[in-house]
Short mmCIF file of C-alpha atoms and ligand atoms in Angstrom, two decimals:
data_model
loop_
_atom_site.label_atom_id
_atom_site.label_comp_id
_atom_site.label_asym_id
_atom_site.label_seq_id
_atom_site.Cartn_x
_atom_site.Cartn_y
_atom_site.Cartn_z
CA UNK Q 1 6.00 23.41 -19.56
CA UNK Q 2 2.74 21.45 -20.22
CA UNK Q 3 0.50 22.53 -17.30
CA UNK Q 4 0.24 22.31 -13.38
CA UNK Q 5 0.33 19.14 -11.39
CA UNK Q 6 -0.97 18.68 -7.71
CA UNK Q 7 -0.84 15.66 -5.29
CA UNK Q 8 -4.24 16.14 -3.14
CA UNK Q 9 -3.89 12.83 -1.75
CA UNK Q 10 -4.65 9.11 -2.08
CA UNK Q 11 -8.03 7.43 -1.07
CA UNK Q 12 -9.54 10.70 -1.14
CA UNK Q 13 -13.79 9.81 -1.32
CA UNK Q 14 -14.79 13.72 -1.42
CA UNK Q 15 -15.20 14.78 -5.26
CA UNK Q 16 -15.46 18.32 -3.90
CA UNK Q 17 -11.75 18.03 -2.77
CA UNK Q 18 -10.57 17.57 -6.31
CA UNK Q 19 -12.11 20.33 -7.59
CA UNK Q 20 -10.85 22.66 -4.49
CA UNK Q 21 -7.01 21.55 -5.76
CA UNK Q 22 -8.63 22.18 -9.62
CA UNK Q 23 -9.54 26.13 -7.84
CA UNK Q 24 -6.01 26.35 -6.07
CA UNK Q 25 -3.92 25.23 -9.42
CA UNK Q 26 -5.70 27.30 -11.93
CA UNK Q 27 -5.59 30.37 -9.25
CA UNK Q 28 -2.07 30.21 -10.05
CA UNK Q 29 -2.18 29.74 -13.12
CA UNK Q 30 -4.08 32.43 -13.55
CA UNK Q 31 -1.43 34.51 -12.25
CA UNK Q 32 1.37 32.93 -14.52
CA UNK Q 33 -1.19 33.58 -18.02
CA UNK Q 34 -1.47 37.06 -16.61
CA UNK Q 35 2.24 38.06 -16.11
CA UNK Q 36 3.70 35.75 -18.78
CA UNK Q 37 1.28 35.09 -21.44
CA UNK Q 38 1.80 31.04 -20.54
CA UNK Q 39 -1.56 28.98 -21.08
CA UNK Q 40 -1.81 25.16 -19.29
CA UNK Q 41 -2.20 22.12 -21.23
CA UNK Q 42 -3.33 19.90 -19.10
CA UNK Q 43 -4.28 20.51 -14.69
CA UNK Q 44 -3.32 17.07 -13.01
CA UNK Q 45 -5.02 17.47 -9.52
CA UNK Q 46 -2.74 14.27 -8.19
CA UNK Q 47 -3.89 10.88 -7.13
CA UNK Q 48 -6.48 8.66 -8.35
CA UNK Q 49 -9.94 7.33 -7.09
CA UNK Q 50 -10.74 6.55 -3.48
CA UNK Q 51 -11.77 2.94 -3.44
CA UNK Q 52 -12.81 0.61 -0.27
CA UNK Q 53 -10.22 -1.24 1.58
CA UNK Q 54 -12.70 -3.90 2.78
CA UNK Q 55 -14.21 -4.38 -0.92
CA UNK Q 56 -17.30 -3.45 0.31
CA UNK Q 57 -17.83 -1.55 -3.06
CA UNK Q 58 -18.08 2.00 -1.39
CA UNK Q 59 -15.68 3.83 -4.16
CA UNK Q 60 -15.69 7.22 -5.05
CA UNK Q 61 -18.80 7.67 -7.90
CA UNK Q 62 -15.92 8.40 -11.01
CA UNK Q 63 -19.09 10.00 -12.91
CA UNK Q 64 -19.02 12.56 -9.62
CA UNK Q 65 -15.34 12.93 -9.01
CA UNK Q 66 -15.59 13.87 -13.14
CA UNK Q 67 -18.65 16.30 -12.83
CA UNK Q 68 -16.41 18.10 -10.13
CA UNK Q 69 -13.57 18.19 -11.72
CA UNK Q 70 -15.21 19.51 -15.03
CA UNK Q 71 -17.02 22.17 -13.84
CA UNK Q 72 -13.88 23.51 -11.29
CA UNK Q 73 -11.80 23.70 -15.01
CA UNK Q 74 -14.64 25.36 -16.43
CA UNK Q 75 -14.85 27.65 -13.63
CA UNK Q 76 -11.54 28.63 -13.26
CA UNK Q 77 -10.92 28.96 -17.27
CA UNK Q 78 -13.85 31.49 -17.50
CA UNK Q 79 -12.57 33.34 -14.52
CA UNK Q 80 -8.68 33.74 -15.78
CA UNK Q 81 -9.58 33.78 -19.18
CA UNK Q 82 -8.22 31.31 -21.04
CA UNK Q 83 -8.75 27.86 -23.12
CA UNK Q 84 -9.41 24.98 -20.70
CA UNK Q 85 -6.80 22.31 -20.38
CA UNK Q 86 -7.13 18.60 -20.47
CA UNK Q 87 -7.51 17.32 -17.00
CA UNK Q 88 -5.40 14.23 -16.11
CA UNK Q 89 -6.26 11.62 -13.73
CA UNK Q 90 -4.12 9.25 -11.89
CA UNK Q 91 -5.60 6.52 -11.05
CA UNK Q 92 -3.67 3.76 -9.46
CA UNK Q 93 -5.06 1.67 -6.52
CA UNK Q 94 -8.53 2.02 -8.02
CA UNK Q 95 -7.03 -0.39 -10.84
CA UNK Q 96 -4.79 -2.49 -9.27
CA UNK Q 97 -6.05 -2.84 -5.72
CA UNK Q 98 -8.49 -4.97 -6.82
CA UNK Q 99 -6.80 -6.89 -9.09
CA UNK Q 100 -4.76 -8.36 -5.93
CA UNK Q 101 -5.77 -10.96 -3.11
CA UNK Q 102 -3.51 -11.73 -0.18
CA UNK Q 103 -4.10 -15.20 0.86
CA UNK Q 104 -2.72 -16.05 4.54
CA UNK Q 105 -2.56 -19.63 6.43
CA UNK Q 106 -3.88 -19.67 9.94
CA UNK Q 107 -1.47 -20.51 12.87
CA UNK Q 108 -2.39 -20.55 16.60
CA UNK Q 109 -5.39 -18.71 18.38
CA UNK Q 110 -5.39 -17.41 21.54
CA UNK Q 111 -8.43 -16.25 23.69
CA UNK Q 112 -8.09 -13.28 25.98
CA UNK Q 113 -11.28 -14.01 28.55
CA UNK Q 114 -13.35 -10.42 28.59
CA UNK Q 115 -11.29 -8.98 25.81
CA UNK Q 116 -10.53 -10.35 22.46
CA UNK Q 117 -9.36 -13.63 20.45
CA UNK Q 118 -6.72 -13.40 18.10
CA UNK Q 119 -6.15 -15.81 15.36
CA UNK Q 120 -2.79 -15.31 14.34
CA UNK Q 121 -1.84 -15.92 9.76
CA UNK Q 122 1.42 -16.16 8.58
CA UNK Q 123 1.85 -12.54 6.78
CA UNK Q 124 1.11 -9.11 8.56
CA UNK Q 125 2.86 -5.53 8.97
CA UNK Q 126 5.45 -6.67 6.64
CA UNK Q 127 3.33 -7.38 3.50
CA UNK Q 128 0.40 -4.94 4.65
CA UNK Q 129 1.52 -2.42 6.47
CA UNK Q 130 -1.42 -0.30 5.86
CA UNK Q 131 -3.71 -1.24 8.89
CA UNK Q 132 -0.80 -0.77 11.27
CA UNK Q 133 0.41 2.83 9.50
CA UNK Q 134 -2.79 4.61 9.00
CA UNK Q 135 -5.83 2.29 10.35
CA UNK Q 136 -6.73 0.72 7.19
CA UNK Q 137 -9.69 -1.40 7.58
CA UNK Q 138 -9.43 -4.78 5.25
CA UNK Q 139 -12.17 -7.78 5.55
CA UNK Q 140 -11.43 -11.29 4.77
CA UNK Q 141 -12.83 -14.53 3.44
CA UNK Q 142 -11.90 -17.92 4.54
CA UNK Q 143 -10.72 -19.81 1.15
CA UNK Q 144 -10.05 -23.21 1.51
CA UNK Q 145 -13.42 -24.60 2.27
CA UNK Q 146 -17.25 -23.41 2.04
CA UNK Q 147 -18.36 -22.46 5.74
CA UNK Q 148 -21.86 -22.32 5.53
CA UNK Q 149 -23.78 -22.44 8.01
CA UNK Q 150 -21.47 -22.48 10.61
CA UNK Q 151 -21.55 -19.76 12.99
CA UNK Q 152 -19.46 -16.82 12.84
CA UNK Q 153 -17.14 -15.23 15.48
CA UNK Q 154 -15.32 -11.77 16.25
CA UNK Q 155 -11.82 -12.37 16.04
CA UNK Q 156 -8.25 -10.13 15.87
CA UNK Q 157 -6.15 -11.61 12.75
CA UNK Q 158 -2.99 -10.94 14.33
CA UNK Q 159 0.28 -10.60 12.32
CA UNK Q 160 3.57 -12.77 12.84
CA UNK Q 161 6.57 -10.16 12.95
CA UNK Q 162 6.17 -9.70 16.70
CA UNK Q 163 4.73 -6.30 17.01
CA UNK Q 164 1.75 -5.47 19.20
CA UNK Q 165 0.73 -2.93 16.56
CA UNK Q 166 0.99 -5.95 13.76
CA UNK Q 167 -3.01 -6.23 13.41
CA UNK Q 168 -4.34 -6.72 10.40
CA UNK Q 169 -7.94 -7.10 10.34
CA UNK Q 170 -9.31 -6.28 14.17
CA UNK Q 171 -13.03 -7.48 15.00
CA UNK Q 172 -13.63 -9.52 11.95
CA UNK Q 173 -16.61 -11.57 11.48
CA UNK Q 174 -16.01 -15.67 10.01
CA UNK Q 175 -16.00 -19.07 10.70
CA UNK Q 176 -14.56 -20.95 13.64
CA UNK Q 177 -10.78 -20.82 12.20
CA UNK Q 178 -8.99 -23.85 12.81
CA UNK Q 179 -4.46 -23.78 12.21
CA UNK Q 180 -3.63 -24.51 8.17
CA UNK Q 181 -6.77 -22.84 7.51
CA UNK Q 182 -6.54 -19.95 4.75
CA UNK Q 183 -7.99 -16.43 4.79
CA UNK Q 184 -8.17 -14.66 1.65
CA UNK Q 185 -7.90 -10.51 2.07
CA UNK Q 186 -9.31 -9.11 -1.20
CA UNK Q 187 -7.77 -5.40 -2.30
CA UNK Q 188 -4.83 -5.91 -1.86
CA UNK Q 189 -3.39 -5.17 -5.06
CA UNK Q 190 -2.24 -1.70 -3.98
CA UNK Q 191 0.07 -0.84 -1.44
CA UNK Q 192 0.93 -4.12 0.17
CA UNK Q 193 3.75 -5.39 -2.32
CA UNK Q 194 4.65 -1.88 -2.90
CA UNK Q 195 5.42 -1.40 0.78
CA UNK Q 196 6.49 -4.43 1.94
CA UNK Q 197 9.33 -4.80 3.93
CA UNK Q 198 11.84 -7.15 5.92
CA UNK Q 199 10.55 -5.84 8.56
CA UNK Q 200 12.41 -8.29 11.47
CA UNK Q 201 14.26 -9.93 8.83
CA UNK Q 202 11.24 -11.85 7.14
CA UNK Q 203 11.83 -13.04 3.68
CA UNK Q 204 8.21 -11.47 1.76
CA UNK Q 205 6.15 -13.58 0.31
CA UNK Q 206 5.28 -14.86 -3.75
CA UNK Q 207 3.50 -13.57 -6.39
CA UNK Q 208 0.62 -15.38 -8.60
CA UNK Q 209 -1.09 -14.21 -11.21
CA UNK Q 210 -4.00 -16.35 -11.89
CA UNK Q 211 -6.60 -16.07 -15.12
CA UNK Q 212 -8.78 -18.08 -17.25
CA UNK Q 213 -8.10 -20.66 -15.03
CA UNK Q 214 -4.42 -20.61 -14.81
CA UNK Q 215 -2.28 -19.98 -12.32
CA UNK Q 216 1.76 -18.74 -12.75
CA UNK Q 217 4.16 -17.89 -10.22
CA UNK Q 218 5.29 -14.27 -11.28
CA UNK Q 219 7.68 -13.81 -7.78
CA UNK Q 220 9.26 -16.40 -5.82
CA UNK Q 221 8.61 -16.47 -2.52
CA UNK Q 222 12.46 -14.50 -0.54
CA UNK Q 223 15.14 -16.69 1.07
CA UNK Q 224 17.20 -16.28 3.52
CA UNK Q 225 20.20 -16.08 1.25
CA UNK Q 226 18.16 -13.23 -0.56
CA UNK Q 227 18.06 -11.33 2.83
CA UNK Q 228 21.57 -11.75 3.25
CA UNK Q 229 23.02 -10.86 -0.34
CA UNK Q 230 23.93 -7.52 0.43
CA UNK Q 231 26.21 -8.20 3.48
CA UNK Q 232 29.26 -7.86 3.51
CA UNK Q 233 31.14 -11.23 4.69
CA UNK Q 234 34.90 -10.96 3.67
CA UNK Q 235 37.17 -9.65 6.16
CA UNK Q 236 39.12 -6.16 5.13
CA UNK Q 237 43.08 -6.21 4.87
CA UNK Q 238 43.35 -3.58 7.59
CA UNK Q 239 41.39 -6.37 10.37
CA UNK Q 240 43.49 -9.15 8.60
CA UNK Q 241 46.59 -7.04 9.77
CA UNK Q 242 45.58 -5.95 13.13
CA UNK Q 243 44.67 -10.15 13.40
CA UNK Q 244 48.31 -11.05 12.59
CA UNK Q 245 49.80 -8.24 14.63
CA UNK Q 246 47.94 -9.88 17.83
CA UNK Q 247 48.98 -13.38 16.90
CA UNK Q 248 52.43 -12.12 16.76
CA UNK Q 249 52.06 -9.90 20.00
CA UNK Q 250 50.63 -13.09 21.55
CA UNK Q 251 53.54 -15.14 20.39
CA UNK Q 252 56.34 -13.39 21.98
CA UNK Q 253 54.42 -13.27 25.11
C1 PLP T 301 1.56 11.93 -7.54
C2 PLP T 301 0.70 10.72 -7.37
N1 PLP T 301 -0.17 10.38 -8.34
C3 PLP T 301 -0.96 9.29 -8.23
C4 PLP T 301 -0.94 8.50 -7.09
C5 PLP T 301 -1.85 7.32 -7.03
O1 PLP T 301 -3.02 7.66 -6.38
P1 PLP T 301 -4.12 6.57 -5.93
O2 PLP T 301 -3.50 5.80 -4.85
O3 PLP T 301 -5.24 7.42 -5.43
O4 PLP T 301 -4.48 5.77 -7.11
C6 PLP T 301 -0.08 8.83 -6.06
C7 PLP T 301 -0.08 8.05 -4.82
O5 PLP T 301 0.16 8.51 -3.73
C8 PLP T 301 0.77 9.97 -6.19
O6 PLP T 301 1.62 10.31 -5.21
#
């Protein structure tokens, strides 16, 4: 055994929180060093950094989320008497979250008078489920040509997989949108692929990485024939025999 691992949560923006699961794990290891002698390695208090959905750049300070962290180890060595661990962070949507854009083509529009207007993409609840799971709040950018100066609107990007919940980006602010246009969702590198689904038997979409000016395909776009590689076509003997026992039945009738 190396130490004492936690999971306090994901997206979590309170520093103060990571050092209350620092408290909680060295409380108990506390009481393990007392009764057996056994001293941690490392405290893992689970999770990464908190970073914004809508790439507004409101992310948990790291220099904060470290200060806490320190001085709860600190605290909680001095208090249980021993050598203080290394502390392990897991950072992973803080990395790749941003790394990833989801880019979306604009199909029809449709104005509710009094309440909303959608604009509905070609993506949703099956490559971002997060909105429709837990209220995540993404922004967006339209990407295939500059907009300025033109006005902008509130509009509902509504998903395609035939859900009322399949929102992804309610009350957003952009250009008149017109069909074939793009919208590019920044962040969303983290738990979009991850999570995807078939959700209504949609193929998901491709992967590509782009750099220094280069773009590469890294995941084809799904077929239909992907979808369907794991059924089960060919008919069992035991049908085949109850087939030819009814042709025969129907035969001497
Ligand atoms: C045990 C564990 N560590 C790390 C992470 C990643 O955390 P984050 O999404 O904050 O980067 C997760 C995600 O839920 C997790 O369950």
């Amino acid at each position: 055994m190396v130490g004492y691992h936690a999971h306090v949560g994901s997206q979590i923006f309170d520093p103060t929180l990571v050092a209350r699961t620092i408290d909680v794990l060295l409380e108990f290891a506390g009481g393990v060093h007392r009764q057996w002698g056994v001293i941690p390695k490392v405290v893992i208090p689970g999770g990464g950094f908190g970073v914004a959905d809508d790439a507004s750049g409101v992310d948990v300070p790291i220099s904060e989320w470290a200060d806490a962290a320190a001085m709860a180890i600190e605290r909680g060595c001095r208090q249980y008497n021993f050598p203080s661990p290394d502390l392990v962070v897991e950072p992973g949507r803080a990395i790749i979250g941003p790394a990833g854009v989801a880019l979306y083509a604009v199909g029809s529009r449709k104005t509710v008078p009094g309440v909303r207007t959608y604009v509905s993409v070609d993506g949703g609840m099956a490559d971002n489920i997060r909105p429709a799971l837990y209220g995540a709040r993404y922004s967006a950018t339209l990407a295939n040509r500059n907009p300025a100066g033109e006005p902008l609107q509130t509009v509902t990007i509504a998903g395609k997989y035939c859900e009322s919940g399949d929102v992804l980006i309610d009350n957003a602010s952009l250009p008149q949108l017109a069909t074939g246009d793009l919208l590019a969702v920044p962040m969303a590198g983290a738990y979009c692929l991850a999570m995807a689904s078939n959700y209504n038997l949609s193929p998901r979409p491709a992967v590509v990485i782009v750099a220094d000016g280069h773009a590469r395909l890294i995941r084809r776009r799904e077929t239909y024939e992907d979808l369907l590689r794991s059924d089960i076509i060919e008919t069992p003997a035991s049908a085949r025999l109850d087939e030819r026992r009814l042709s025969a039945k129907k035969g001497s009738l």
